[in-house]
Amino acid sequence: MPAIIGPVQIFNVGGGTVQFGDTLFISPKSNTKTVAGQGGFNTGGIIVANNGLSASNVLDANLIDQPTVGNN
């Protein structure tokens, strides 16, 4: 069923998805992977992280997590 869209004004899009009307497929156009060790993402006023040995496993066995080539 078609959707009727009125006037739209978008000033800024800093990521995410903008969808108008009916949509069958929405695919991402960019992707990232972040790896951090113990206590890497702690936030707050006073942080005490006592880590003896810290190591991050960055081995990616499947090689491709989210392909974006050809998602047009």
C-alpha positions as YAML, in Angstrom:
chain: A
units: angstrom
residues:
- id: 1
  name: MET
  ca: [0.00, 0.00, 0.00]
- id: 2
  name: PRO
  ca: [1.61, 3.29, -1.06]
- id: 3
  name: ALA
  ca: [2.23, 5.98, 1.52]
- id: 4
  name: ILE
  ca: [1.54, 9.67, 0.98]
- id: 5
  name: ILE
  ca: [4.43, 11.79, 2.26]
- id: 6
  name: GLY
  ca: [4.01, 15.50, 2.88]
- id: 7
  name: PRO
  ca: [6.72, 18.18, 2.88]
- id: 8
  name: VAL
  ca: [9.95, 17.09, 4.58]
- id: 9
  name: GLN
  ca: [12.99, 19.14, 5.55]
- id: 10
  name: ILE
  ca: [16.08, 17.38, 6.93]
- id: 11
  name: PHE
  ca: [18.85, 19.63, 8.24]
- id: 12
  name: ASN
  ca: [21.41, 17.07, 9.35]
- id: 13
  name: VAL
  ca: [21.75, 13.29, 9.39]
- id: 14
  name: GLY
  ca: [24.70, 12.01, 11.40]
- id: 15
  name: GLY
  ca: [24.17, 8.32, 10.76]
- id: 16
  name: GLY
  ca: [21.26, 5.95, 10.98]
- id: 17
  name: THR
  ca: [18.50, 5.37, 8.46]
- id: 18
  name: VAL
  ca: [15.87, 7.72, 7.07]
- id: 19
  name: GLN
  ca: [12.85, 5.84, 5.76]
- id: 20
  name: PHE
  ca: [9.90, 7.24, 3.84]
- id: 21
  name: GLY
  ca: [6.86, 5.15, 2.98]
- id: 22
  name: ASP
  ca: [6.93, 1.43, 2.33]
- id: 23
  name: THR
  ca: [10.35, -0.23, 2.38]
- id: 24
  name: LEU
  ca: [11.28, -3.77, 1.44]
- id: 25
  name: PHE
  ca: [15.04, -3.77, 2.12]
- id: 26
  name: ILE
  ca: [17.20, -1.41, 4.17]
- id: 27
  name: SER
  ca: [20.93, -2.12, 4.06]
- id: 28
  name: PRO
  ca: [23.82, -0.31, 5.75]
- id: 29
  name: LYS
  ca: [26.29, 1.68, 3.65]
- id: 30
  name: SER
  ca: [29.16, 1.65, 6.16]
- id: 31
  name: ASN
  ca: [30.38, -0.57, 8.96]
- id: 32
  name: THR
  ca: [33.02, -0.56, 11.70]
- id: 33
  name: LYS
  ca: [34.52, -3.00, 14.16]
- id: 34
  name: THR
  ca: [35.86, -1.91, 17.55]
- id: 35
  name: VAL
  ca: [38.08, -3.98, 19.80]
- id: 36
  name: ALA
  ca: [38.99, -2.88, 23.34]
- id: 37
  name: GLY
  ca: [40.68, -4.65, 26.22]
- id: 38
  name: GLN
  ca: [39.69, -4.87, 29.85]
- id: 39
  name: GLY
  ca: [38.35, -1.57, 31.14]
- id: 40
  name: GLY
  ca: [38.55, 0.03, 27.70]
- id: 41
  name: PHE
  ca: [35.10, 1.63, 27.67]
- id: 42
  name: ASN
  ca: [34.76, 2.64, 31.32]
- id: 43
  name: THR
  ca: [33.25, 6.09, 31.84]
- id: 44
  name: GLY
  ca: [32.65, 8.03, 35.00]
- id: 45
  name: GLY
  ca: [34.14, 10.45, 37.48]
- id: 46
  name: ILE
  ca: [36.57, 8.10, 39.22]
- id: 47
  name: ILE
  ca: [37.65, 4.90, 37.46]
- id: 48
  name: VAL
  ca: [39.89, 2.31, 39.07]
- id: 49
  name: ALA
  ca: [40.60, -0.65, 36.79]
- id: 50
  name: ASN
  ca: [43.09, -3.16, 38.20]
- id: 51
  name: ASN
  ca: [43.97, -5.56, 35.40]
- id: 52
  name: GLY
  ca: [46.86, -7.97, 35.74]
- id: 53
  name: LEU
  ca: [47.24, -9.13, 32.15]
- id: 54
  name: SER
  ca: [45.02, -7.61, 29.49]
- id: 55
  name: ALA
  ca: [44.73, -8.95, 25.95]
- id: 56
  name: SER
  ca: [42.10, -8.50, 23.25]
- id: 57
  name: ASN
  ca: [41.29, -11.34, 20.89]
- id: 58
  name: VAL
  ca: [41.20, -9.73, 17.46]
- id: 59
  name: LEU
  ca: [41.13, -12.99, 15.51]
- id: 60
  name: ASP
  ca: [38.14, -12.89, 13.17]
- id: 61
  name: ALA
  ca: [37.48, -16.40, 11.89]
- id: 62
  name: ASN
  ca: [34.61, -15.52, 9.53]
- id: 63
  name: LEU
  ca: [36.52, -12.64, 7.81]
- id: 64
  name: ILE
  ca: [33.37, -10.78, 6.62]
- id: 65
  name: ASP
  ca: [30.88, -9.61, 9.26]
- id: 66
  name: GLN
  ca: [28.64, -7.20, 7.33]
- id: 67
  name: PRO
  ca: [29.37, -6.85, 3.60]
- id: 68
  name: THR
  ca: [28.58, -3.43, 2.17]
- id: 69
  name: VAL
  ca: [29.93, -3.92, -1.36]
- id: 70
  name: GLY
  ca: [27.04, -3.85, -3.80]
- id: 71
  name: ASN
  ca: [24.43, -2.59, -1.31]
- id: 72
  name: ASN
  ca: [23.03, 0.13, -3.52]
...
